Amino acid sequence: MPKSALRFARDPDIAGLSQFMISLLVGSEMLTEVADQFMPIMKQYRVFNFWEELESEIDDTNTYIVDRDSAAPHWADTEQCGIRATHLEMMKFCTTRASGYTVMREALTRYIKSAPTTIETRWFHEKEFLDAEHRRQAEELLKPHLEFGSTLDKGAEHTLEYYLVSHHSSVQFTGRKQQAQELKENFGRLLNSPNLKTRGGHKIVVIYGLGGSGKTQFCLRYAEENRVNYWGVFWVDASTRENAELGFSKLGEVAGKGSSFLAGKHWLSQCHKPWLLIIDNADDPEMEISDFFPVDGSGHILITSRNPRAKLYATAGEIRFCGMDPEEGINLLLKSAYTQYGSSSQAQPREQLARSLGAELGYLALALSQAGATIRRNIYTLEQYLRVYVGYRDRLLPKSMSISVNNTNAITTWEIPFQKIKGHMSVENKDAVDLMHLFAFLHFDGIHESIFRSSAANSVDGDVTGVVYPDIILSSLQRTEVAQARLRQALGVLTDHSLVEFDPDTRRYSQHPVVHRWARDRLDQEEQLSSLNCTVGLLARSISPYLEASGRTFRRSLVPHMESCLQKLENFAPSFPSTVGSANSIERFAWVYAECGLWKKAKTLQKRIIDFRTRYLGTKHEDTIRARYSLGQTYWNLFDPRLTIEEQRRVIAARRWIWPSWFAYYINPPWMPDFISYYAALSDLTLALWLAGMRDMSKVIGMRASAGLLKLLGPDDPITLNAMFNLARTLLHLREWDRAHDLLIPVLRKRKKLFGPNHTDTLMARNELGVLYCERRQNLAIAERLVTNVLEARKVVLGEEHAYTLWSVNDLSKILCERGKGPEAAKMLEDIIPVVTRTLGEEHVGMTMTKGNLAKAYVSSGRWMAAEQMLSQILKSMPTDHPDSVRTISGYVFVQIQLRQWRHAEKNCMDVLELIRRKKLLAKDNPRTIVIAEQLAHVYLATGRHVEAEALRTEFRAMHKGLADKLYRIVPEDFLVYPLDTIKTRIQSPDYRRLFTTNGVVNRSLFRGLYQGIGSVVLATLPSSGAFFTTYEATKTSLHTLNASLPSPSPSNPLIPLPILHALASSTGELVSCLILTPAEVLKQNAQVVVREPTSSSSPSTSPPPPSSSKPQPQAQAKTGAFDTHATRLAYNKFRNNPSHLFRGYTALVARNLPFTAMQFPLFEALRTRIHAHRHSQSTSTGSLLETGVVTAMSAGAAGSLAAVVTTPIDVVKTRIMLSAADSPSSSSSSSSSSSSSSSAPQPETRKAIKDIQAQGRDAKAEVERLQQAARSGRAGGWAVGKEVLRTEGVKGLFRGGALRGAWTALGSGLYLGVYESGRKGLERRRVGGREGVGVV
């Protein structure tokens, strides 16, 4: 029934309302319990609800005794109807025409007709249920009898390491034995094993019921009595989400994991020893309680809540708390009222009175305890209390609609002593009332005396709130012993009347949540707003503006109280702050939130403060600038460099117009500021620019800030040291290591002297010095020791999961990689990835840094696929315009090169170079830009695209030397294998048997002068390569332009595919290159077959020595095997009259080079890929430089050898054509001889040659035929020469020298590419994979 009907329901025996009538009020616990018990069985019955439609008239007042909502709830499958009658006249029918009679009769008729079928169906189901129950009982009887303990194991005692419970149970606690036994049975037996991981999840018990029913006290007593069975007992206040998170952060701090919610929760998840977690006051229906359950582990969780729906979280049962057992309730009441009630002669009469009072109090534990305290205080006797209590309750119920019916009894027992205090308005009583009004807006738990003492200590700073405080607060602000005694007296009044509880161990006060709520609701709105402002001001005064480290624990304890005040401010004044004083108070709240790492909460408050101060004080007011500075620091800790820079630039712009004095304005105008606050703002901006990757600008601003602060404050001031450190960090990442070292050393020494070795600033400097040594690759052992010590210190000072601790882990991993401990670094980083995920989040820059360093560790360990996947993830989340993206992409390309992913590597290089060109992200001579260019050049060279590599060399001049070394390493390779080429040429010569064999046996002439003709090759290699690059680039550009002008299906699919376009361009370049190389090749091969006469060291000949002079002269021996430039001159002299003959064999050279290159490199890449894949599949790959060199040499040698053997016929033809070029007559002579005479008479030159031949005893006719054949070969094409060789020497002749050519090609290609690849990989591992490659800042 509604509260308006209470006046008609008074009990004459007690001159007021009875407990039974109160239980019938809307929302009462009794009605809720009846409804909860009836709902499960309601479907077994036919329900028809009626309600009164006419108000009842009693004492000249009309009202409904039971309204419609109570009489006819909205239940499913029920019928309902209103009766046009009063409450007393319902269902009293005088005639058949009375209101409601027809409806009632019709319903009963329907129910009677359906009754037989309903009864039969119900009987059938009941029989099935009974049969199933009998079978179950029989099975239980047949099972072997086992003894199961119903309580916790007696022998399962564990060493209690943690007991984090801030309260003790009341000494008057009694009863609840049945619930205690039920709780133990629900939790079950604790396994006597340190590892409970196999027990299968948490056991959660929910205790729910009325406020004041003793849930919290019950849990406290359970924790105290069973603590020996647990490894840890933890208490978390869940009255608000913020308080619950703060409770878990305290757990993380105690465990040394870091003072954050997730750190504490994760720590508990990893503890597989038995623990008990009590989540108290989880009353908010909007709060998801499961968010506070540890993810893993098998602990016991005990939840208390006034919300019945909380039982949905129970996995091991729920226990409902309401009134106590009558006997236990009477015992509690008398125990609270009398110290020795059992021994008194008045025990029997007291028990009778207590029984009556307990029934009226609903046997609620809080109400019984409070009533007993009032009686013990002698405010009223037991006989008087019942009458006084009922009177107060009657006045309270209709007073405010905010009073819950279920809380009426507890509130009334509190109102009685409070009114007694107000009735005696002594100084201490008045002070006690004022304190109660302040306590109503603090959090109900943990009200520390230090709040008042700190407020007095900080009052010297002036009034920061503009609030009028009550006398007790103004007195306490005087910081005198008299004022403190007055405060203690007022608090003593409250504790004596049990209005607040005091814990002498922690010196803290607390209230029951129900009483705390009533203390606030009993005030009108104006009184509430006044008390709220006083409370906010009191808390703000207790926060020191200097935020000393010694007060950090106290300020952390203020967070629940600040949260309580802010929630009330949101209700009363959603647009707060509204005054300058309230803005000052809220600003101090924001300081504490920021100090506790609650950055998002701090950011919200700081933005409110800035908006208010900007409107009322202006942008250039000192308070507005201070708030912007704090907001910038918050953005920095949230790792948002863009917003940090914006706020700090606003601070700097405003600082230009604020000077210490007018005199300073005349000395330093706004465009030349020169004062401390301005330089300090520049120092902060230096740090933000460094984080944003704008290192060059950070350097300029940092230098100005450091110079200004050194001048104004000197080198020992902490502000100056901070600016120097920020500059040093920027210089370190700009690779100005010497300057960074010169700054870091004095900063570290002075911070250690000023703050101590384990101060956070000192640790920061030590850590950065270790990173500096790592970047320089000097003193790596010292670097590892420095960063390791910093890591261990941060674990103790900040916690294992603090952001700076995780930062040290990342820095240590870099050093381990440099020291060749890649697997150890990878393991370390893999362990902290889950920590970074839950503490910072996936999108945080700290996660990007950790993943980047993990990729670097994978590279150091040779785990290329893992590194490739990790870097791919990083690049998806990294902004493309950030300078560190260049470094990350460079590392990604480095890994792709190792995996032979040429196309992807090329695309990434092209994208980042285009970004650098377009946005001027980095200079062209920046080391990171050069690394990307060198990587792209390597891709070009590896895929045979030399001209594009040359184009890069032209654009990025800083890489000229390295690229030139790569391009022209062919020269020493040619020098090494040149003797084999000489022997091959001599074997392929048509005069091989005549010149280099004697009687079918190879003579010594074959091995003399092995370096003859090498000079022409050395001179022609460089210009031919340059011509190739130039022609290739020009042709490719022209073809690209042509291709773009042709119609195509889409821009990504041009008409001419890019591989064909590049093949055409490279073929054109090869044609031009061979044009330059052919004369050198002709001279070389003709010089290679020059043989010395044994009679003279200066008379070389193409004829062998006579048999009588087969032994060479000493002079000839002296020059054998040396660089014989004389042979090259002799070969050149043959072409002096016919220089055009130097180009004979051009076509054959082109015909050999094009298929050789097309065959060798695809085979090489395929073989290398297959070998690497096989070694990876067999887990035999080490990733070492030796392995890289050997695999590359084997692949290149095999591919080159095969290609050389296959193309040997073309090489033979080419050799024959080039050697015959010197023997062929000039075209002019041939033409003249043919036209002037038709006779066969020989010319003078021919006659002289014949005489020489005859003088040497040789067959002149055969020699003439040889010369004529050589002349014909010189004029014949490659096809004719090939047929001639095939006719005269067979297939074997076409492959003459093939084995030797394959051998020297295998040796040359293997040696060159093997050394080149291993050297390139070593350089890139050091440069790209280290400082300029994998990893992000």
PDB file of C-alpha atoms in Angstrom, residues 1074-1182:
ATOM      1  CA  CYS A1074      78.502  -4.392 -76.274  1.00  0.00           C
ATOM      2  CA  LEU A1075      79.255  -1.780 -78.918  1.00  0.00           C
ATOM      3  CA  ILE A1076      81.842  -0.282 -76.554  1.00  0.00           C
ATOM      4  CA  LEU A1077      83.012  -3.611 -75.201  1.00  0.00           C
ATOM      5  CA  THR A1078      83.524  -5.362 -78.606  1.00  0.00           C
ATOM      6  CA  PRO A1079      86.807  -3.615 -79.586  1.00  0.00           C
ATOM      7  CA  ALA A1080      88.242  -4.374 -76.156  1.00  0.00           C
ATOM      8  CA  GLU A1081      87.081  -7.967 -76.426  1.00  0.00           C
ATOM      9  CA  VAL A1082      88.665  -8.303 -79.927  1.00  0.00           C
ATOM     10  CA  LEU A1083      91.977  -6.861 -78.707  1.00  0.00           C
ATOM     11  CA  LYS A1084      91.888  -9.022 -75.623  1.00  0.00           C
ATOM     12  CA  GLN A1085      91.305 -12.288 -77.441  1.00  0.00           C
ATOM     13  CA  ASN A1086      93.887 -11.544 -80.159  1.00  0.00           C
ATOM     14  CA  ALA A1087      96.408 -10.609 -77.503  1.00  0.00           C
ATOM     15  CA  GLN A1088      95.629 -13.804 -75.597  1.00  0.00           C
ATOM     16  CA  VAL A1089      96.791 -15.981 -78.545  1.00  0.00           C
ATOM     17  CA  VAL A1090     100.076 -14.107 -79.177  1.00  0.00           C
ATOM     18  CA  VAL A1091     102.951 -16.547 -78.649  1.00  0.00           C
ATOM     19  CA  ARG A1092     106.598 -15.511 -78.168  1.00  0.00           C
ATOM     20  CA  GLU A1093     109.381 -16.779 -80.364  1.00  0.00           C
ATOM     21  CA  PRO A1094     111.933 -18.659 -78.347  1.00  0.00           C
ATOM     22  CA  THR A1095     114.827 -16.975 -80.151  1.00  0.00           C
ATOM     23  CA  SER A1096     114.022 -13.496 -79.007  1.00  0.00           C
ATOM     24  CA  SER A1097     112.136 -11.981 -76.217  1.00  0.00           C
ATOM     25  CA  SER A1098     111.016  -9.229 -78.498  1.00  0.00           C
ATOM     26  CA  SER A1099     109.787 -11.228 -81.462  1.00  0.00           C
ATOM     27  CA  PRO A1100     106.374 -12.673 -80.629  1.00  0.00           C
ATOM     28  CA  SER A1101     104.615 -14.666 -83.321  1.00  0.00           C
ATOM     29  CA  THR A1102     101.480 -16.534 -83.970  1.00  0.00           C
ATOM     30  CA  SER A1103     103.659 -19.421 -85.298  1.00  0.00           C
ATOM     31  CA  PRO A1104     105.045 -22.061 -83.060  1.00  0.00           C
ATOM     32  CA  PRO A1105     108.821 -22.417 -82.689  1.00  0.00           C
ATOM     33  CA  PRO A1106     110.662 -24.935 -84.883  1.00  0.00           C
ATOM     34  CA  PRO A1107     111.366 -28.316 -83.409  1.00  0.00           C
ATOM     35  CA  SER A1108     115.046 -27.537 -83.040  1.00  0.00           C
ATOM     36  CA  SER A1109     114.302 -24.606 -80.850  1.00  0.00           C
ATOM     37  CA  SER A1110     111.551 -25.982 -78.651  1.00  0.00           C
ATOM     38  CA  LYS A1111     113.346 -24.869 -75.535  1.00  0.00           C
ATOM     39  CA  PRO A1112     112.562 -21.237 -74.826  1.00  0.00           C
ATOM     40  CA  GLN A1113     115.199 -18.645 -74.175  1.00  0.00           C
ATOM     41  CA  PRO A1114     115.726 -17.133 -70.767  1.00  0.00           C
ATOM     42  CA  GLN A1115     114.399 -13.785 -71.907  1.00  0.00           C
ATOM     43  CA  ALA A1116     111.098 -15.343 -72.900  1.00  0.00           C
ATOM     44  CA  GLN A1117     110.812 -17.121 -69.583  1.00  0.00           C
ATOM     45  CA  ALA A1118     111.289 -13.923 -67.757  1.00  0.00           C
ATOM     46  CA  LYS A1119     108.030 -12.447 -69.053  1.00  0.00           C
ATOM     47  CA  THR A1120     105.853 -15.510 -68.951  1.00  0.00           C
ATOM     48  CA  GLY A1121     102.765 -14.923 -66.879  1.00  0.00           C
ATOM     49  CA  ALA A1122     103.341 -11.196 -66.422  1.00  0.00           C
ATOM     50  CA  PHE A1123     101.155  -8.333 -67.649  1.00  0.00           C
ATOM     51  CA  ASP A1124     102.307  -8.354 -71.266  1.00  0.00           C
ATOM     52  CA  THR A1125     101.324  -4.990 -72.637  1.00  0.00           C
ATOM     53  CA  HIS A1126     103.558  -5.726 -75.649  1.00  0.00           C
ATOM     54  CA  ALA A1127     101.123  -8.484 -76.729  1.00  0.00           C
ATOM     55  CA  THR A1128      98.251  -5.992 -76.623  1.00  0.00           C
ATOM     56  CA  ARG A1129     100.258  -3.535 -78.749  1.00  0.00           C
ATOM     57  CA  LEU A1130     101.031  -6.258 -81.271  1.00  0.00           C
ATOM     58  CA  ALA A1131      97.360  -7.173 -81.468  1.00  0.00           C
ATOM     59  CA  TYR A1132      96.451  -3.525 -81.881  1.00  0.00           C
ATOM     60  CA  ASN A1133      99.010  -3.055 -84.674  1.00  0.00           C
ATOM     61  CA  LYS A1134      97.161  -5.615 -86.738  1.00  0.00           C
ATOM     62  CA  PHE A1135      94.137  -3.298 -86.769  1.00  0.00           C
ATOM     63  CA  ARG A1136      96.006  -0.045 -87.318  1.00  0.00           C
ATOM     64  CA  ASN A1137      95.224   0.004 -91.011  1.00  0.00           C
ATOM     65  CA  ASN A1138      91.779  -1.554 -90.539  1.00  0.00           C
ATOM     66  CA  PRO A1139      90.297  -0.198 -87.225  1.00  0.00           C
ATOM     67  CA  SER A1140      86.799  -1.140 -88.341  1.00  0.00           C
ATOM     68  CA  HIS A1141      87.765  -4.785 -87.937  1.00  0.00           C
ATOM     69  CA  LEU A1142      87.812  -4.212 -84.205  1.00  0.00           C
ATOM     70  CA  PHE A1143      84.024  -4.376 -84.298  1.00  0.00           C
ATOM     71  CA  ARG A1144      83.919  -7.813 -85.896  1.00  0.00           C
ATOM     72  CA  GLY A1145      82.105 -10.210 -83.536  1.00  0.00           C
ATOM     73  CA  TYR A1146      79.736  -7.549 -82.147  1.00  0.00           C
ATOM     74  CA  THR A1147      76.699  -9.565 -83.135  1.00  0.00           C
ATOM     75  CA  ALA A1148      78.144 -12.722 -81.670  1.00  0.00           C
ATOM     76  CA  LEU A1149      78.983 -10.943 -78.405  1.00  0.00           C
ATOM     77  CA  VAL A1150      75.425  -9.675 -78.093  1.00  0.00           C
ATOM     78  CA  ALA A1151      74.088 -13.085 -79.005  1.00  0.00           C
ATOM     79  CA  ARG A1152      76.159 -14.642 -76.216  1.00  0.00           C
ATOM     80  CA  ASN A1153      75.556 -12.080 -73.444  1.00  0.00           C
ATOM     81  CA  LEU A1154      71.783 -11.796 -73.730  1.00  0.00           C
ATOM     82  CA  PRO A1155      70.899 -15.496 -73.359  1.00  0.00           C
ATOM     83  CA  PHE A1156      73.669 -16.038 -70.822  1.00  0.00           C
ATOM     84  CA  THR A1157      72.280 -13.323 -68.507  1.00  0.00           C
ATOM     85  CA  ALA A1158      68.679 -14.405 -69.117  1.00  0.00           C
ATOM     86  CA  MET A1159      69.591 -17.942 -68.155  1.00  0.00           C
ATOM     87  CA  GLN A1160      71.999 -17.408 -65.272  1.00  0.00           C
ATOM     88  CA  PHE A1161      70.086 -15.071 -62.942  1.00  0.00           C
ATOM     89  CA  PRO A1162      66.700 -16.840 -62.925  1.00  0.00           C
ATOM     90  CA  LEU A1163      68.513 -20.124 -62.261  1.00  0.00           C
ATOM     91  CA  PHE A1164      70.567 -18.458 -59.540  1.00  0.00           C
ATOM     92  CA  GLU A1165      67.530 -17.021 -57.725  1.00  0.00           C
ATOM     93  CA  ALA A1166      65.601 -20.283 -58.018  1.00  0.00           C
ATOM     94  CA  LEU A1167      68.478 -22.368 -56.650  1.00  0.00           C
ATOM     95  CA  ARG A1168      69.175 -19.991 -53.763  1.00  0.00           C
ATOM     96  CA  THR A1169      65.498 -19.866 -52.792  1.00  0.00           C
ATOM     97  CA  ARG A1170      65.196 -23.654 -52.888  1.00  0.00           C
ATOM     98  CA  ILE A1171      68.310 -24.172 -50.781  1.00  0.00           C
ATOM     99  CA  HIS A1172      67.208 -21.645 -48.169  1.00  0.00           C
ATOM    100  CA  ALA A1173      63.705 -23.146 -48.054  1.00  0.00           C
ATOM    101  CA  HIS A1174      65.126 -26.640 -47.609  1.00  0.00           C
ATOM    102  CA  ARG A1175      67.385 -25.555 -44.762  1.00  0.00           C
ATOM    103  CA  HIS A1176      64.503 -23.754 -43.043  1.00  0.00           C
ATOM    104  CA  SER A1177      62.270 -26.817 -43.370  1.00  0.00           C
ATOM    105  CA  GLN A1178      65.028 -29.007 -41.877  1.00  0.00           C
ATOM    106  CA  SER A1179      65.639 -26.449 -39.079  1.00  0.00           C
ATOM    107  CA  THR A1180      69.308 -26.288 -40.045  1.00  0.00           C
ATOM    108  CA  SER A1181      69.356 -22.646 -41.078  1.00  0.00           C
ATOM    109  CA  THR A1182      71.452 -20.404 -38.823  1.00  0.00           C
TER     110      THR A1182
END
